[in-house]
């Protein structure tokens, strides 16, 4: 299958540059304004996305677009700074190329971060939110089309996309560090337009606590491959339908930057104890 071959080309390129990926290597995808997490990588080796054979290249100004390999507190990591969004014109298969490559390289655990708007009125801007479940409202899925049986089932179960043990670990670590960690349901829309007040009201009624433009595609692809998943949103703005406030990309980046230290602290604490 053509798509699988593309993934294998990208994986082979990375393996040629970095050598065999270490056992226990954890994948990281950093969202808008959260690239700072990769600053804590020791002995970093970085590869621009543009150099990786058949890898898509992100067009978003807030995303650097590079892979950084190294370790954080002794844990081997492969971090992808930047991702691929449906709103950029990428298909669901292209938008999950990054995840498929990590899976192909043997990454068994993945931490996704993103910037999201809070819909739950009790959530504070700036807090991290542990994603407990999601609503994929894009009408699209990276599993459409021929199934790659080596990767996963044709009809994968979606009971627990976000690994319960990793979620508990994140809750425990946040408590120990004194970080306020919200928990909730993430909804993905395609974007790039933000939501109207009427849509915001509807999304909240549908059961979403936060909304963004990235993570469901990646989570579905990762779960399909049997990758253990932890996902944390940085709540960069709050959308209340009766008093909507404008949220520009600059606001989102600024807020994510402010929250990045707490997010990094939490993720480092989790990384150290990943079973
Ligand atoms: N809506 C959609 N995506 C987002 C938002 C939002 O309010 N904030 C950050 N990403």
PDB file of C-alpha atoms and ligand atoms in Angstrom:
ATOM      1  CA  UNK A   1       0.000   0.000   0.000  1.00  0.00           C
ATOM      2  CA  UNK A   2       1.352   3.379  -1.071  1.00  0.00           C
ATOM      3  CA  UNK A   3       0.666   5.119   2.246  1.00  0.00           C
ATOM      4  CA  UNK A   4       2.359   2.392   4.274  1.00  0.00           C
ATOM      5  CA  UNK A   5       5.399   2.604   1.987  1.00  0.00           C
ATOM      6  CA  UNK A   6       5.631   6.367   2.573  1.00  0.00           C
ATOM      7  CA  UNK A   7       5.585   5.785   6.309  1.00  0.00           C
ATOM      8  CA  UNK A   8       8.290   3.138   5.988  1.00  0.00           C
ATOM      9  CA  UNK A   9      10.452   5.543   3.954  1.00  0.00           C
ATOM     10  CA  UNK A  10      10.161   8.234   6.638  1.00  0.00           C
ATOM     11  CA  UNK A  11      10.899   5.715   9.400  1.00  0.00           C
ATOM     12  CA  UNK A  12      13.908   4.325   7.520  1.00  0.00           C
ATOM     13  CA  UNK A  13      15.333   7.833   7.045  1.00  0.00           C
ATOM     14  CA  UNK A  14      15.018   8.575  10.770  1.00  0.00           C
ATOM     15  CA  UNK A  15      16.530   5.240  11.712  1.00  0.00           C
ATOM     16  CA  UNK A  16      19.463   5.828   9.376  1.00  0.00           C
ATOM     17  CA  UNK A  17      20.131   9.209  11.056  1.00  0.00           C
ATOM     18  CA  UNK A  18      19.557   8.151  14.657  1.00  0.00           C
ATOM     19  CA  UNK A  19      20.259   4.429  14.717  1.00  0.00           C
ATOM     20  CA  UNK A  20      17.885   1.964  16.284  1.00  0.00           C
ATOM     21  CA  UNK A  21      15.297   3.581  18.546  1.00  0.00           C
ATOM     22  CA  UNK A  22      15.924   2.595  22.170  1.00  0.00           C
ATOM     23  CA  UNK A  23      13.519   0.306  24.008  1.00  0.00           C
ATOM     24  CA  UNK A  24      11.113   2.288  26.168  1.00  0.00           C
ATOM     25  CA  UNK A  25      11.414   5.362  23.956  1.00  0.00           C
ATOM     26  CA  UNK A  26       8.467   7.717  24.543  1.00  0.00           C
ATOM     27  CA  UNK A  27       7.028   9.787  21.712  1.00  0.00           C
ATOM     28  CA  UNK A  28       6.057  13.411  22.305  1.00  0.00           C
ATOM     29  CA  UNK A  29       4.072  15.749  20.087  1.00  0.00           C
ATOM     30  CA  UNK A  30       4.182  19.363  21.161  1.00  0.00           C
ATOM     31  CA  UNK A  31       1.344  21.701  20.318  1.00  0.00           C
ATOM     32  CA  UNK A  32       1.070  25.420  19.657  1.00  0.00           C
ATOM     33  CA  UNK A  33       3.337  27.404  21.975  1.00  0.00           C
ATOM     34  CA  UNK A  34       4.433  24.263  23.828  1.00  0.00           C
ATOM     35  CA  UNK A  35       7.630  23.511  21.965  1.00  0.00           C
ATOM     36  CA  UNK A  36       9.519  24.549  25.142  1.00  0.00           C
ATOM     37  CA  UNK A  37       9.181  20.979  26.368  1.00  0.00           C
ATOM     38  CA  UNK A  38      11.851  19.966  23.900  1.00  0.00           C
ATOM     39  CA  UNK A  39      14.307  22.425  25.524  1.00  0.00           C
ATOM     40  CA  UNK A  40      14.686  19.948  28.380  1.00  0.00           C
ATOM     41  CA  UNK A  41      15.923  17.192  26.065  1.00  0.00           C
ATOM     42  CA  UNK A  42      19.491  16.164  26.877  1.00  0.00           C
ATOM     43  CA  UNK A  43      21.940  15.329  24.087  1.00  0.00           C
ATOM     44  CA  UNK A  44      19.450  16.457  21.469  1.00  0.00           C
ATOM     45  CA  UNK A  45      19.756  15.463  17.840  1.00  0.00           C
ATOM     46  CA  UNK A  46      17.365  17.407  15.693  1.00  0.00           C
ATOM     47  CA  UNK A  47      16.074  16.709  12.176  1.00  0.00           C
ATOM     48  CA  UNK A  48      13.916  19.297  10.355  1.00  0.00           C
ATOM     49  CA  UNK A  49      10.684  17.754   9.062  1.00  0.00           C
ATOM     50  CA  UNK A  50      11.647  18.977   5.610  1.00  0.00           C
ATOM     51  CA  UNK A  51      14.684  16.644   5.588  1.00  0.00           C
ATOM     52  CA  UNK A  52      12.745  13.488   6.440  1.00  0.00           C
ATOM     53  CA  UNK A  53      11.928  11.416   3.375  1.00  0.00           C
ATOM     54  CA  UNK A  54       8.209  11.726   2.467  1.00  0.00           C
ATOM     55  CA  UNK A  55       7.392  13.635   5.686  1.00  0.00           C
ATOM     56  CA  UNK A  56       4.788  16.405   5.354  1.00  0.00           C
ATOM     57  CA  UNK A  57       5.885  19.927   6.246  1.00  0.00           C
ATOM     58  CA  UNK A  58       3.670  22.028   8.505  1.00  0.00           C
ATOM     59  CA  UNK A  59       2.671  25.481   7.328  1.00  0.00           C
ATOM     60  CA  UNK A  60       1.702  26.884  10.736  1.00  0.00           C
ATOM     61  CA  UNK A  61       3.821  29.803  11.911  1.00  0.00           C
ATOM     62  CA  UNK A  62       3.634  28.702  15.558  1.00  0.00           C
ATOM     63  CA  UNK A  63       5.079  25.261  14.781  1.00  0.00           C
ATOM     64  CA  UNK A  64       8.793  24.760  14.246  1.00  0.00           C
ATOM     65  CA  UNK A  65       8.552  21.491  12.378  1.00  0.00           C
ATOM     66  CA  UNK A  66      11.381  19.293  13.587  1.00  0.00           C
ATOM     67  CA  UNK A  67      12.033  15.975  15.247  1.00  0.00           C
ATOM     68  CA  UNK A  68      14.232  16.034  18.345  1.00  0.00           C
ATOM     69  CA  UNK A  69      15.712  12.838  19.722  1.00  0.00           C
ATOM     70  CA  UNK A  70      17.469  12.554  23.075  1.00  0.00           C
ATOM     71  CA  UNK A  71      16.492  11.897  26.670  1.00  0.00           C
ATOM     72  CA  UNK A  72      14.671  13.660  29.471  1.00  0.00           C
ATOM     73  CA  UNK A  73      15.844  12.663  32.959  1.00  0.00           C
ATOM     74  CA  UNK A  74      17.275   9.481  31.491  1.00  0.00           C
ATOM     75  CA  UNK A  75      14.124   8.494  29.564  1.00  0.00           C
ATOM     76  CA  UNK A  76      14.690   8.198  25.800  1.00  0.00           C
ATOM     77  CA  UNK A  77      12.308  10.411  23.845  1.00  0.00           C
ATOM     78  CA  UNK A  78      11.456  11.169  20.246  1.00  0.00           C
ATOM     79  CA  UNK A  79       9.761  14.537  20.174  1.00  0.00           C
ATOM     80  CA  UNK A  80       7.913  16.014  17.235  1.00  0.00           C
ATOM     81  CA  UNK A  81       7.764  19.767  17.464  1.00  0.00           C
ATOM     82  CA  UNK A  82       4.874  20.702  15.237  1.00  0.00           C
ATOM     83  CA  UNK A  83       2.078  18.701  13.689  1.00  0.00           C
ATOM     84  CA  UNK A  84      -0.168  18.566  10.637  1.00  0.00           C
ATOM     85  CA  UNK A  85      -3.694  19.898  10.720  1.00  0.00           C
ATOM     86  CA  UNK A  86      -6.751  19.218   8.590  1.00  0.00           C
ATOM     87  CA  UNK A  87      -7.237  22.978   8.248  1.00  0.00           C
ATOM     88  CA  UNK A  88      -3.897  23.284   6.464  1.00  0.00           C
ATOM     89  CA  UNK A  89      -5.361  21.088   3.752  1.00  0.00           C
ATOM     90  CA  UNK A  90      -3.789  17.848   4.923  1.00  0.00           C
ATOM     91  CA  UNK A  91      -5.899  14.720   4.592  1.00  0.00           C
ATOM     92  CA  UNK A  92      -6.454  12.627   7.741  1.00  0.00           C
ATOM     93  CA  UNK A  93      -3.770  10.214   6.458  1.00  0.00           C
ATOM     94  CA  UNK A  94      -1.255  13.045   6.003  1.00  0.00           C
ATOM     95  CA  UNK A  95      -2.228  14.584   9.353  1.00  0.00           C
ATOM     96  CA  UNK A  96      -1.309  11.315  11.087  1.00  0.00           C
ATOM     97  CA  UNK A  97       1.864  10.553   9.104  1.00  0.00           C
ATOM     98  CA  UNK A  98       3.882  11.661  12.164  1.00  0.00           C
ATOM     99  CA  UNK A  99       2.081   9.205  14.461  1.00  0.00           C
ATOM    100  CA  UNK A 100       2.333   6.300  12.018  1.00  0.00           C
ATOM    101  CA  UNK A 101       6.076   6.900  11.720  1.00  0.00           C
ATOM    102  CA  UNK A 102       6.512   6.870  15.500  1.00  0.00           C
ATOM    103  CA  UNK A 103       4.558   3.595  15.630  1.00  0.00           C
ATOM    104  CA  UNK A 104       6.605   2.127  12.791  1.00  0.00           C
ATOM    105  CA  UNK A 105       9.785   3.057  14.694  1.00  0.00           C
ATOM    106  CA  UNK A 106       8.558   1.070  17.686  1.00  0.00           C
ATOM    107  CA  UNK A 107       7.394   3.868  19.975  1.00  0.00           C
ATOM    108  CA  UNK A 108       4.990   2.203  22.426  1.00  0.00           C
ATOM    109  CA  UNK A 109       3.969   5.202  24.512  1.00  0.00           C
ATOM    110  CA  UNK A 110       3.009   8.620  23.243  1.00  0.00           C
ATOM    111  CA  UNK A 111       2.305  11.930  24.962  1.00  0.00           C
ATOM    112  CA  UNK A 112       0.312  14.450  22.945  1.00  0.00           C
ATOM    113  CA  UNK A 113       0.027  18.092  23.952  1.00  0.00           C
ATOM    114  CA  UNK A 114      -2.085  20.770  22.355  1.00  0.00           C
ATOM    115  CA  UNK A 115      -3.549  24.204  22.867  1.00  0.00           C
ATOM    116  CA  UNK A 116      -7.318  24.163  23.342  1.00  0.00           C
ATOM    117  CA  UNK A 117     -10.163  26.471  24.221  1.00  0.00           C
ATOM    118  CA  UNK A 118     -11.993  25.709  27.471  1.00  0.00           C
ATOM    119  CA  UNK A 119     -15.743  25.115  27.140  1.00  0.00           C
ATOM    120  CA  UNK A 120     -16.325  24.001  30.709  1.00  0.00           C
ATOM    121  CA  UNK A 121     -17.123  27.232  32.598  1.00  0.00           C
ATOM    122  CA  UNK A 122     -15.408  26.015  35.764  1.00  0.00           C
ATOM    123  CA  UNK A 123     -12.028  25.672  34.018  1.00  0.00           C
ATOM    124  CA  UNK A 124      -9.376  28.380  34.307  1.00  0.00           C
ATOM    125  CA  UNK A 125      -7.453  29.767  31.366  1.00  0.00           C
ATOM    126  CA  UNK A 126      -3.853  28.633  31.648  1.00  0.00           C
ATOM    127  CA  UNK A 127      -4.595  25.309  33.341  1.00  0.00           C
ATOM    128  CA  UNK A 128      -3.624  22.016  31.803  1.00  0.00           C
ATOM    129  CA  UNK A 129      -6.470  19.580  31.075  1.00  0.00           C
ATOM    130  CA  UNK A 130      -5.982  15.854  31.054  1.00  0.00           C
ATOM    131  CA  UNK A 131      -7.901  14.436  28.093  1.00  0.00           C
ATOM    132  CA  UNK A 132     -10.003  11.568  29.411  1.00  0.00           C
ATOM    133  CA  UNK A 133     -11.998  10.977  26.246  1.00  0.00           C
ATOM    134  CA  UNK A 134     -12.754  12.742  22.999  1.00  0.00           C
ATOM    135  CA  UNK A 135     -15.451  13.664  20.509  1.00  0.00           C
ATOM    136  CA  UNK A 136     -14.238  13.622  16.923  1.00  0.00           C
ATOM    137  CA  UNK A 137     -16.518  16.161  15.261  1.00  0.00           C
ATOM    138  CA  UNK A 138     -14.494  16.498  12.080  1.00  0.00           C
ATOM    139  CA  UNK A 139     -16.537  13.924  10.181  1.00  0.00           C
ATOM    140  CA  UNK A 140     -13.205  12.389   9.146  1.00  0.00           C
ATOM    141  CA  UNK A 141     -10.974   9.604  10.388  1.00  0.00           C
ATOM    142  CA  UNK A 142      -7.443   8.468   9.551  1.00  0.00           C
ATOM    143  CA  UNK A 143      -8.722   4.876   9.392  1.00  0.00           C
ATOM    144  CA  UNK A 144     -10.845   5.366   6.301  1.00  0.00           C
ATOM    145  CA  UNK A 145      -9.676   3.317   3.344  1.00  0.00           C
ATOM    146  CA  UNK A 146      -7.684   0.121   3.175  1.00  0.00           C
ATOM    147  CA  UNK A 147      -6.649  -1.140   6.617  1.00  0.00           C
ATOM    148  CA  UNK A 148      -2.997  -1.919   7.289  1.00  0.00           C
ATOM    149  CA  UNK A 149      -3.432  -5.141   9.248  1.00  0.00           C
ATOM    150  CA  UNK A 150       0.148  -5.030  10.624  1.00  0.00           C
ATOM    151  CA  UNK A 151      -0.795  -1.757  12.317  1.00  0.00           C
ATOM    152  CA  UNK A 152      -4.159  -2.636  13.796  1.00  0.00           C
ATOM    153  CA  UNK A 153      -7.720  -3.890  13.464  1.00  0.00           C
ATOM    154  CA  UNK A 154     -10.185  -2.803  10.823  1.00  0.00           C
ATOM    155  CA  UNK A 155     -12.717  -1.844  13.522  1.00  0.00           C
ATOM    156  CA  UNK A 156     -10.642  -0.819  16.527  1.00  0.00           C
ATOM    157  CA  UNK A 157     -12.349  -0.490  19.860  1.00  0.00           C
ATOM    158  CA  UNK A 158     -12.417   3.053  21.268  1.00  0.00           C
ATOM    159  CA  UNK A 159     -13.448   2.300  24.888  1.00  0.00           C
ATOM    160  CA  UNK A 160     -10.246   3.650  26.389  1.00  0.00           C
ATOM    161  CA  UNK A 161      -8.250   5.631  23.834  1.00  0.00           C
ATOM    162  CA  UNK A 162      -6.338   7.455  26.596  1.00  0.00           C
ATOM    163  CA  UNK A 163      -4.539   4.906  28.753  1.00  0.00           C
ATOM    164  CA  UNK A 164      -6.166   4.701  32.227  1.00  0.00           C
ATOM    165  CA  UNK A 165      -2.881   3.957  34.049  1.00  0.00           C
ATOM    166  CA  UNK A 166      -1.107   6.924  32.398  1.00  0.00           C
ATOM    167  CA  UNK A 167      -4.068   9.161  33.206  1.00  0.00           C
ATOM    168  CA  UNK A 168      -3.906   8.139  36.851  1.00  0.00           C
ATOM    169  CA  UNK A 169      -0.159   8.752  36.878  1.00  0.00           C
ATOM    170  CA  UNK A 170      -0.704  12.288  35.522  1.00  0.00           C
ATOM    171  CA  UNK A 171      -3.371  12.993  38.165  1.00  0.00           C
ATOM    172  CA  UNK A 172      -1.075  11.735  40.947  1.00  0.00           C
ATOM    173  CA  UNK A 173       1.884  13.767  39.706  1.00  0.00           C
ATOM    174  CA  UNK A 174      -0.168  16.959  39.327  1.00  0.00           C
ATOM    175  CA  UNK A 175      -1.389  16.547  42.889  1.00  0.00           C
ATOM    176  CA  UNK A 176       2.128  15.973  44.205  1.00  0.00           C
ATOM    177  CA  UNK A 177       3.425  19.033  42.322  1.00  0.00           C
ATOM    178  CA  UNK A 178       0.523  21.273  43.343  1.00  0.00           C
ATOM    179  CA  UNK A 179      -0.508  21.804  39.716  1.00  0.00           C
ATOM    180  CA  UNK A 180      -4.212  22.302  39.117  1.00  0.00           C
ATOM    181  CA  UNK A 181      -5.092  19.693  36.491  1.00  0.00           C
ATOM    182  CA  UNK A 182      -8.533  19.745  34.944  1.00  0.00           C
ATOM    183  CA  UNK A 183      -9.931  16.565  33.456  1.00  0.00           C
ATOM    184  CA  UNK A 184     -12.359  16.364  30.611  1.00  0.00           C
ATOM    185  CA  UNK A 185     -13.528  15.580  27.125  1.00  0.00           C
ATOM    186  CA  UNK A 186     -11.679  17.101  24.168  1.00  0.00           C
ATOM    187  CA  UNK A 187     -13.536  17.851  20.962  1.00  0.00           C
ATOM    188  CA  UNK A 188     -11.828  18.217  17.609  1.00  0.00           C
ATOM    189  CA  UNK A 189     -13.226  20.411  14.876  1.00  0.00           C
ATOM    190  CA  UNK A 190     -11.451  20.916  11.568  1.00  0.00           C
ATOM    191  CA  UNK A 191     -10.973  24.706  11.902  1.00  0.00           C
ATOM    192  CA  UNK A 192      -9.293  26.994  11.027  1.00  0.00           C
ATOM    193  CA  UNK A 193     -12.181  29.257  11.961  1.00  0.00           C
ATOM    194  CA  UNK A 194     -12.928  29.515  15.648  1.00  0.00           C
ATOM    195  CA  UNK A 195     -16.417  28.788  16.943  1.00  0.00           C
ATOM    196  CA  UNK A 196     -19.441  31.059  16.942  1.00  0.00           C
ATOM    197  CA  UNK A 197     -21.284  31.557  20.250  1.00  0.00           C
ATOM    198  CA  UNK A 198     -24.116  29.303  19.009  1.00  0.00           C
ATOM    199  CA  UNK A 199     -21.672  26.545  18.039  1.00  0.00           C
ATOM    200  CA  UNK A 200     -19.907  26.918  21.376  1.00  0.00           C
ATOM    201  CA  UNK A 201     -23.202  26.403  23.201  1.00  0.00           C
ATOM    202  CA  UNK A 202     -23.943  23.326  21.108  1.00  0.00           C
ATOM    203  CA  UNK A 203     -20.484  21.797  21.612  1.00  0.00           C
ATOM    204  CA  UNK A 204     -20.769  22.236  25.359  1.00  0.00           C
ATOM    205  CA  UNK A 205     -24.228  20.627  25.331  1.00  0.00           C
ATOM    206  CA  UNK A 206     -22.757  17.751  23.345  1.00  0.00           C
ATOM    207  CA  UNK A 207     -20.428  17.023  26.238  1.00  0.00           C
ATOM    208  CA  UNK A 208     -17.131  18.698  25.395  1.00  0.00           C
ATOM    209  CA  UNK A 209     -14.972  20.414  28.030  1.00  0.00           C
ATOM    210  CA  UNK A 210     -12.364  21.741  25.622  1.00  0.00           C
ATOM    211  CA  UNK A 211     -12.045  22.251  21.901  1.00  0.00           C
ATOM    212  CA  UNK A 212      -9.181  22.243  19.438  1.00  0.00           C
ATOM    213  CA  UNK A 213      -8.105  21.416  15.917  1.00  0.00           C
ATOM    214  CA  UNK A 214      -5.671  18.518  16.178  1.00  0.00           C
ATOM    215  CA  UNK A 215      -5.680  15.688  18.602  1.00  0.00           C
ATOM    216  CA  UNK A 216      -8.477  13.246  17.704  1.00  0.00           C
ATOM    217  CA  UNK A 217      -6.909  12.311  14.359  1.00  0.00           C
ATOM    218  CA  UNK A 218      -3.581  11.558  16.048  1.00  0.00           C
ATOM    219  CA  UNK A 219      -5.183   9.753  18.977  1.00  0.00           C
ATOM    220  CA  UNK A 220      -7.231   7.507  16.683  1.00  0.00           C
ATOM    221  CA  UNK A 221      -4.161   6.578  14.613  1.00  0.00           C
ATOM    222  CA  UNK A 222      -2.064   5.942  17.734  1.00  0.00           C
ATOM    223  CA  UNK A 223      -4.749   3.848  19.406  1.00  0.00           C
ATOM    224  CA  UNK A 224      -5.244   1.873  16.202  1.00  0.00           C
ATOM    225  CA  UNK A 225      -1.548   0.931  16.407  1.00  0.00           C
ATOM    226  CA  UNK A 226      -1.842  -0.097  20.061  1.00  0.00           C
ATOM    227  CA  UNK A 227       0.264   2.842  21.272  1.00  0.00           C
ATOM    228  CA  UNK A 228      -0.384   3.783  24.905  1.00  0.00           C
ATOM    229  CA  UNK A 229      -1.557   7.336  24.937  1.00  0.00           C
ATOM    230  CA  UNK A 230      -1.540  10.285  27.313  1.00  0.00           C
ATOM    231  CA  UNK A 231      -2.849  13.642  26.091  1.00  0.00           C
ATOM    232  CA  UNK A 232      -2.820  16.983  27.863  1.00  0.00           C
ATOM    233  CA  UNK A 233      -4.342  20.220  26.598  1.00  0.00           C
ATOM    234  CA  UNK A 234      -3.181  23.650  27.606  1.00  0.00           C
ATOM    235  CA  UNK A 235      -6.352  25.714  28.022  1.00  0.00           C
ATOM    236  CA  UNK A 236      -5.264  28.894  26.291  1.00  0.00           C
ATOM    237  CA  UNK A 237      -8.639  30.654  26.244  1.00  0.00           C
ATOM    238  CA  UNK A 238     -12.125  30.217  27.577  1.00  0.00           C
ATOM    239  CA  UNK A 239     -15.207  30.191  25.368  1.00  0.00           C
ATOM    240  CA  UNK A 240     -18.468  31.032  27.121  1.00  0.00           C
ATOM    241  CA  UNK A 241     -21.348  31.396  24.649  1.00  0.00           C
ATOM    242  CA  UNK A 242     -23.000  34.286  26.465  1.00  0.00           C
ATOM    243  CA  UNK A 243     -19.856  36.391  26.723  1.00  0.00           C
ATOM    244  CA  UNK A 244     -17.574  35.255  23.913  1.00  0.00           C
ATOM    245  CA  UNK A 245     -14.238  36.957  23.700  1.00  0.00           C
ATOM    246  CA  UNK A 246     -12.005  37.049  20.689  1.00  0.00           C
ATOM    247  CA  UNK A 247      -9.082  34.634  20.831  1.00  0.00           C
ATOM    248  CA  UNK A 248      -6.366  35.375  18.280  1.00  0.00           C
ATOM    249  CA  UNK A 249      -3.514  33.021  17.427  1.00  0.00           C
ATOM    250  CA  UNK A 250      -1.153  35.455  19.183  1.00  0.00           C
ATOM    251  CA  UNK A 251      -3.251  35.205  22.371  1.00  0.00           C
ATOM    252  CA  UNK A 252      -3.203  31.415  22.147  1.00  0.00           C
ATOM    253  CA  UNK A 253       0.580  31.331  21.650  1.00  0.00           C
ATOM    254  CA  UNK A 254       1.174  33.840  24.471  1.00  0.00           C
ATOM    255  CA  UNK A 255      -0.982  31.881  26.921  1.00  0.00           C
ATOM    256  CA  UNK A 256       0.546  28.531  25.936  1.00  0.00           C
ATOM    257  CA  UNK A 257       3.991  30.070  26.473  1.00  0.00           C
ATOM    258  CA  UNK A 258       2.952  31.195  29.973  1.00  0.00           C
ATOM    259  CA  UNK A 259       1.651  27.732  30.861  1.00  0.00           C
ATOM    260  CA  UNK A 260       4.484  25.850  29.256  1.00  0.00           C
ATOM    261  CA  UNK A 261       6.608  25.681  32.451  1.00  0.00           C
ATOM    262  CA  UNK A 262       3.854  23.917  34.423  1.00  0.00           C
ATOM    263  CA  UNK A 263       3.074  21.590  31.509  1.00  0.00           C
ATOM    264  CA  UNK A 264       6.761  20.721  31.177  1.00  0.00           C
ATOM    265  CA  UNK A 265       7.076  20.057  34.917  1.00  0.00           C
ATOM    266  CA  UNK A 266       4.066  17.758  34.879  1.00  0.00           C
ATOM    267  CA  UNK A 267       5.158  15.845  31.792  1.00  0.00           C
ATOM    268  CA  UNK A 268       8.690  15.404  33.127  1.00  0.00           C
ATOM    269  CA  UNK A 269       7.313  13.991  36.359  1.00  0.00           C
ATOM    270  CA  UNK A 270       5.100  11.577  34.404  1.00  0.00           C
ATOM    271  CA  UNK A 271       7.909  10.548  32.054  1.00  0.00           C
ATOM    272  CA  UNK A 272      10.135   9.476  34.934  1.00  0.00           C
ATOM    273  CA  UNK A 273       7.572   6.975  36.125  1.00  0.00           C
ATOM    274  CA  UNK A 274       6.088   5.598  32.957  1.00  0.00           C
ATOM    275  CA  UNK A 275       5.868   1.869  33.568  1.00  0.00           C
TER     276      UNK A 275
HETATM  277  N1  LIG B   1     -11.091  26.769  19.525  1.00  0.00           N
HETATM  278  C1  LIG B   1     -10.486  25.902  18.695  1.00  0.00           C
HETATM  279  N2  LIG B   1      -9.182  25.633  18.759  1.00  0.00           N
HETATM  280  C2  LIG B   1      -8.464  26.255  19.688  1.00  0.00           C
HETATM  281  C3  LIG B   1      -9.045  27.176  20.586  1.00  0.00           C
HETATM  282  C4  LIG B   1     -10.421  27.437  20.482  1.00  0.00           C
HETATM  283  O1  LIG B   1     -11.005  28.235  21.240  1.00  0.00           O
HETATM  284  N3  LIG B   1      -8.036  27.612  21.397  1.00  0.00           N
HETATM  285  C5  LIG B   1      -6.905  26.995  21.003  1.00  0.00           C
HETATM  286  N4  LIG B   1      -7.149  26.169  19.976  1.00  0.00           N
END
